[in-house]
Coordinates of C-alpha atoms in Angstrom, one line a residue:
M1 CA -8.7 -10.2 -3.2
I2 CA -5.8 -8.9 -5.2
Q3 CA -3.4 -6.3 -3.8
S4 CA -1.8 -3.5 -5.8
F5 CA 0.6 -0.6 -5.6
I6 CA 0.6 2.4 -8.0
I7 CA 4.0 3.9 -8.8
T8 CA 4.1 7.5 -10.0
G9 CA 6.8 10.1 -10.4
F10 CA 8.2 12.5 -12.9
L11 CA 10.1 11.7 -16.0
G12 CA 13.5 10.1 -15.4
V13 CA 13.2 9.7 -11.6
G14 CA 14.0 5.9 -11.8
K15 CA 10.5 4.4 -11.4
T16 CA 11.1 1.3 -13.5
T17 CA 14.5 0.5 -12.1
M18 CA 13.3 1.0 -8.5
L19 CA 10.2 -1.1 -9.2
T20 CA 11.9 -4.1 -10.8
N21 CA 14.7 -4.1 -8.2
T22 CA 12.2 -3.9 -5.4
V23 CA 9.9 -6.7 -6.8
K24 CA 12.8 -9.0 -7.2
E25 CA 14.1 -8.3 -3.7
H26 CA 10.9 -8.4 -1.7
F27 CA 8.3 -10.4 -3.7
S28 CA 10.2 -13.4 -5.1
D29 CA 7.6 -15.6 -3.4
K30 CA 4.6 -13.9 -4.9
K31 CA 2.9 -14.0 -8.3
V32 CA 3.4 -10.4 -9.5
A33 CA 2.3 -8.5 -12.5
I34 CA 3.9 -5.1 -13.4
V35 CA 1.7 -2.9 -15.5
V36 CA 3.3 -0.1 -17.4
N37 CA 0.6 2.4 -18.3
E38 CA 2.3 4.4 -21.0
F39 CA 3.7 4.1 -24.6
G40 CA 7.3 3.6 -25.4
D41 CA 10.0 1.0 -24.6
I42 CA 9.7 -0.8 -21.3
G43 CA 13.4 -1.4 -21.2
I44 CA 13.3 -4.8 -19.5
D45 CA 14.8 -7.9 -21.2
G46 CA 12.6 -10.9 -21.3
D47 CA 10.5 -13.2 -23.4
I48 CA 7.4 -11.6 -25.1
L49 CA 4.2 -13.4 -24.3
S50 CA 1.0 -12.9 -26.3
N51 CA -1.7 -10.6 -25.0
V52 CA -4.5 -8.6 -26.6
Y53 CA -3.9 -5.3 -24.8
S54 CA -0.2 -5.3 -24.2
E55 CA 3.3 -6.6 -24.6
V56 CA 3.9 -8.9 -21.7
L57 CA 7.5 -9.5 -20.7
E58 CA 8.6 -12.2 -18.3
I59 CA 11.3 -10.5 -16.1
S60 CA 11.8 -13.2 -13.5
E61 CA 10.3 -16.5 -12.3
G62 CA 6.7 -15.8 -11.4
C63 CA 6.8 -12.1 -12.5
I64 CA 5.6 -10.5 -15.7
C65 CA 5.7 -6.9 -17.0
C66 CA 2.9 -5.7 -19.2
Q67 CA 2.8 -2.5 -21.3
L68 CA -0.8 -1.5 -21.9
S69 CA -1.5 0.1 -25.2
E70 CA -5.2 0.4 -25.1
E71 CA -8.0 1.0 -22.5
F72 CA -6.5 0.6 -19.0
E73 CA -9.3 -1.2 -17.1
S74 CA -9.9 -3.8 -19.9
G75 CA -6.2 -4.5 -20.1
V76 CA -5.9 -5.0 -16.3
M77 CA -9.0 -7.3 -16.3
E78 CA -7.4 -9.5 -19.0
I79 CA -4.2 -9.7 -17.0
I80 CA -6.2 -10.8 -13.9
Q81 CA -8.2 -13.4 -15.8
K82 CA -5.2 -14.9 -17.8
Y83 CA -2.4 -14.6 -15.2
E84 CA -4.2 -14.5 -11.8
P85 CA -1.5 -12.4 -10.0
E86 CA -1.4 -12.0 -6.3
I87 CA 0.0 -8.4 -6.5
I88 CA -0.2 -5.9 -9.3
F89 CA 2.2 -3.0 -9.6
V90 CA 1.1 -0.2 -11.9
E91 CA 3.7 2.2 -13.2
T92 CA 2.1 5.4 -14.5
S93 CA 3.4 7.7 -17.1
G94 CA 5.9 10.3 -16.0
V95 CA 3.6 13.0 -17.2
S96 CA 0.3 11.8 -15.7
E97 CA -1.3 12.0 -12.2
P98 CA -1.9 8.8 -10.2
F99 CA -5.4 9.3 -8.8
P100 CA -7.4 8.3 -12.0
I101 CA -5.5 5.0 -11.9
F102 CA -6.3 4.6 -8.2
M103 CA -10.0 5.0 -9.0
S104 CA -9.8 2.5 -11.9
M105 CA -8.2 -0.1 -9.7
Q106 CA -10.9 0.3 -7.1
N107 CA -13.5 0.0 -9.8
L108 CA -12.0 -3.3 -10.7
G109 CA -12.3 -4.5 -7.1
V110 CA -8.5 -4.5 -6.7
T111 CA -7.2 -3.3 -3.3
V112 CA -4.7 -0.4 -3.5
E113 CA -2.2 -0.8 -0.8
G114 CA -0.5 2.5 -1.5
I115 CA 0.3 5.1 -4.1
I116 CA 4.1 5.5 -4.3
C117 CA 5.6 8.7 -5.7
V118 CA 9.3 8.4 -6.6
I119 CA 11.4 11.5 -6.2
D120 CA 14.8 12.1 -7.9
S121 CA 16.7 13.4 -4.9
K122 CA 19.6 14.6 -7.1
N123 CA 17.5 16.5 -9.7
L124 CA 14.3 17.5 -7.8
D125 CA 15.1 21.2 -8.1
S126 CA 14.9 21.0 -11.9
Y127 CA 11.2 19.8 -11.9
K128 CA 9.7 20.7 -8.5
D129 CA 7.8 23.7 -10.0
N130 CA 6.1 21.5 -12.7
S131 CA 2.3 21.2 -11.9
T132 CA 2.1 17.5 -12.8
A133 CA 5.0 16.8 -10.4
K134 CA 3.3 18.6 -7.6
Y135 CA 0.1 16.6 -8.1
Q136 CA 2.0 13.4 -8.3
V137 CA 3.3 14.1 -4.8
G138 CA -0.1 15.4 -3.6
G139 CA -1.8 12.3 -4.9
S140 CA 0.5 9.8 -3.1
N141 CA 0.6 8.4 0.4
I142 CA 4.1 6.8 0.2
I143 CA 6.9 9.1 -1.0
V144 CA 10.2 7.5 -1.9
L145 CA 13.3 9.6 -2.1
N146 CA 15.3 7.8 -4.8
K147 CA 19.0 8.2 -5.8
T148 CA 19.9 9.1 -2.2
D149 CA 23.4 7.8 -2.8
L150 CA 24.0 10.8 -5.2
V151 CA 23.4 13.5 -2.5
D152 CA 24.8 14.2 0.9
D153 CA 22.9 14.5 4.2
A154 CA 22.4 18.3 3.9
E155 CA 21.1 18.0 0.3
L156 CA 18.8 15.2 1.3
A157 CA 17.3 17.3 4.2
V158 CA 16.6 20.1 1.7
V159 CA 14.9 17.6 -0.7
K160 CA 12.7 16.3 2.1
Q161 CA 11.6 19.7 3.1
I162 CA 10.7 20.6 -0.5
V163 CA 8.7 17.4 -0.8
I164 CA 6.8 18.1 2.5
E165 CA 5.9 21.6 1.1
M166 CA 4.7 20.1 -2.2
K167 CA 2.6 17.5 -0.4
E168 CA 1.0 20.0 2.0
S169 CA 0.1 22.5 -0.8
H170 CA -1.2 19.9 -3.3
N171 CA -2.6 17.1 -1.1
I172 CA -5.7 15.9 -2.9
K173 CA -9.0 16.5 -1.2
N174 CA -12.6 15.2 -1.4
N175 CA -14.5 17.6 -3.6
L176 CA -17.7 17.2 -1.5
T177 CA -16.2 17.3 2.1
G178 CA -13.0 19.3 1.5
E179 CA -11.2 16.7 3.6
T180 CA -7.9 15.2 2.4
V181 CA -8.2 11.8 0.8
F182 CA -5.2 10.4 2.6
S183 CA -5.1 11.3 6.2
S184 CA -1.5 10.4 6.6
Y185 CA 1.6 9.7 4.5
V186 CA 5.1 8.4 4.9
I187 CA 8.4 9.5 3.4
T188 CA 11.1 6.8 3.0
E189 CA 14.3 6.4 1.1
A190 CA 15.7 4.2 -1.7
N191 CA 19.3 3.5 -2.1
Q192 CA 20.5 2.4 -5.6
G193 CA 16.9 1.9 -6.6
L194 CA 15.9 -0.4 -3.8
V195 CA 13.0 0.5 -1.5
K196 CA 13.0 -0.6 2.2
K197 CA 10.9 -3.6 2.9
E198 CA 8.8 -1.7 5.6
V199 CA 6.8 0.0 2.8
F200 CA 5.4 -3.3 1.8
E201 CA 4.9 -5.0 5.2
G202 CA 1.5 -6.4 6.0
V203 CA 0.3 -7.2 2.4
Y204 CA -1.9 -10.0 3.5
K205 CA -4.4 -12.1 1.6
V206 CA -7.7 -12.8 3.3
D207 CA -6.9 -16.4 4.0
E208 CA -3.7 -15.2 5.8
I209 CA -5.7 -12.9 8.0
I210 CA -8.1 -15.7 8.8
G211 CA -5.2 -17.9 9.7
L212 CA -4.1 -15.4 12.3
A213 CA -7.7 -15.1 13.6
K214 CA -7.7 -18.9 14.3
D215 CA -4.3 -18.8 16.1
Y216 CA -4.8 -17.9 19.7
Q217 CA -1.5 -19.4 21.0
H218 CA 1.0 -17.7 18.6
P219 CA 4.4 -17.4 20.3
D220 CA 6.2 -14.1 20.7
H221 CA 8.8 -13.4 18.1
T222 CA 10.9 -10.4 17.2
H223 CA 13.0 -9.0 14.4
D224 CA 16.0 -6.7 14.4
D225 CA 14.1 -3.7 12.8
S226 CA 11.5 -1.5 14.3
I227 CA 8.5 -2.5 12.2
T228 CA 6.1 -4.4 14.4
Q229 CA 2.6 -5.9 14.1
Q230 CA 0.0 -6.3 16.8
V231 CA -3.0 -8.6 16.7
A232 CA -6.2 -7.5 18.4
Y233 CA -9.6 -9.0 18.7
L234 CA -12.9 -7.1 18.7
K235 CA -15.8 -8.0 21.0
E236 CA -19.1 -9.3 19.6
D237 CA -22.2 -7.1 19.1
I238 CA -20.3 -4.1 17.8
K239 CA -21.6 -1.8 15.0
F240 CA -19.9 -0.6 11.9
E241 CA -19.5 2.8 13.4
D242 CA -17.4 1.3 16.2
V243 CA -15.0 0.0 13.6
D244 CA -15.1 3.2 11.6
R245 CA -14.3 5.2 14.8
I246 CA -11.1 3.2 15.3
L247 CA -10.0 3.6 11.7
N248 CA -10.6 7.4 11.8
N249 CA -8.2 7.7 14.8
I250 CA -5.2 5.6 13.7
P251 CA -1.9 7.1 15.0
K252 CA 0.7 8.0 12.3
S253 CA 3.0 5.3 13.6
I254 CA 0.6 2.7 12.3
Y255 CA 1.0 2.3 8.5
R256 CA -1.5 -0.5 7.8
V257 CA -4.5 -2.2 9.4
K258 CA -5.8 -5.5 8.1
G259 CA -8.7 -7.4 9.5
V260 CA -12.0 -9.3 9.2
V261 CA -14.8 -8.1 11.5
K262 CA -18.5 -9.0 12.1
V263 CA -20.8 -6.1 13.0
S264 CA -24.4 -6.3 14.0
D265 CA -25.7 -3.8 11.4
V266 CA -24.1 -5.4 8.3
A267 CA -25.2 -8.8 7.1
N268 CA -21.9 -10.2 6.0
P269 CA -18.4 -10.1 7.6
I270 CA -16.2 -7.2 6.4
V271 CA -12.6 -7.3 5.2
I272 CA -10.8 -4.2 6.3
N273 CA -7.9 -2.7 4.4
Y274 CA -6.3 0.5 5.8
S275 CA -3.1 1.6 4.2
F276 CA -1.4 4.9 5.0
G277 CA -4.6 6.8 5.6
N278 CA -6.8 5.2 2.9
V279 CA -9.5 2.7 3.9
S280 CA -11.4 0.2 1.8
F281 CA -14.0 -2.5 2.8
E282 CA -15.1 -5.7 1.1
E283 CA -17.8 -8.2 2.2
L284 CA -17.1 -11.9 2.8
D285 CA -19.8 -14.6 2.3
E286 CA -18.7 -16.6 5.3
Y287 CA -16.4 -16.2 8.3
A288 CA -16.7 -18.3 11.5
H289 CA -13.9 -16.8 13.6
P290 CA -13.5 -13.9 16.0
S291 CA -13.3 -10.3 14.6
I292 CA -9.6 -9.5 14.2
M293 CA -7.6 -6.4 13.4
I294 CA -3.9 -6.5 12.7
F295 CA -2.0 -3.2 13.2
I296 CA 1.4 -2.8 11.3
G297 CA 3.8 0.0 11.7
E298 CA 6.9 1.4 13.4
S299 CA 7.2 0.8 17.2
I300 CA 3.4 0.7 17.5
L301 CA 2.8 -1.3 20.7
D302 CA 2.2 1.7 22.9
D303 CA -0.1 3.3 20.4
V304 CA -2.1 0.1 20.0
D305 CA -2.4 -0.2 23.8
A306 CA -3.7 3.4 23.9
L307 CA -6.3 2.5 21.2
C308 CA -7.4 -0.4 23.4
E309 CA -7.7 1.8 26.4
Q310 CA -9.8 4.4 24.4
Y311 CA -12.1 1.8 22.8
S312 CA -13.1 -0.9 25.3
Y313 CA -14.4 -3.3 22.5
I314 CA -10.8 -4.0 21.4
N315 CA -8.9 -6.8 23.2
I316 CA -5.2 -7.6 22.9
P317 CA -4.4 -11.3 23.4
K318 CA -1.9 -12.3 26.0
F319 CA 0.8 -12.7 23.3
K320 CA 2.2 -9.8 21.4
L321 CA 3.1 -10.5 17.8
T322 CA 6.2 -8.5 16.8
S323 CA 7.6 -8.6 13.2
F324 CA 9.2 -9.7 11.0

């Protein structure tokens, strides 16, 4: 299971700088591919590698940057087959909306951890009325206020309020049900092009989730920030609707839910991926451990306790796992 993030935002907001700085800072231990889905210069120094669909630039050890020049899904499939990345970052064109890319990644079986819209905090007023910019905000569930070092606190508060209004008025909805596609979203800040680590916490591979499921005696540990994770186990003989009920009532403090569950009305175990209001499922062939859900967010322990009180089929182990 490959994870991905989609990066959107208007022309000149600092997407590429933010993306490369963030990847180097937070993902130096991962095999990363950065896909630039537009024409023009990438603007990153590196060695050009051969590829049918793109120029591929090696920007750091274990990280490549690809500029697709033909059909998107075919290019991404080739990158997956040749390079085998653990995480893919897709930077969209500054004049395009992110949701078609989101659908393409899902069609390829790639898990989308979040759609990140980058905002130019200094110059938002100059492009806030552009319809594409509005739908870039509306189609995202992580909004990054970039270039915050160029504005004061009062100016930043105004920017945040404008972004909230853009999001509420252009939040994408399901055409059939009329419900919003992303039930929640988060606004965070980037200083000098670097996004906070909390946006990317909990990007687990399946084998890492299984490793937690086998670990019943994990010691308590804490970190000096407020991002926490809580492991919970689900009772046997539950149905898919029981799991779905939990995921439809996730508090806003919880950014992500990862897990593997066995339910009585689905033949195979199910991998759960909840990220900022978006949920996807994938079946596993085999899984011999207890059903597990890992909740990740900001100061979430009370909210997870409340979920366990509301749904009796969730059990919290005696230890509490606090990150990171």
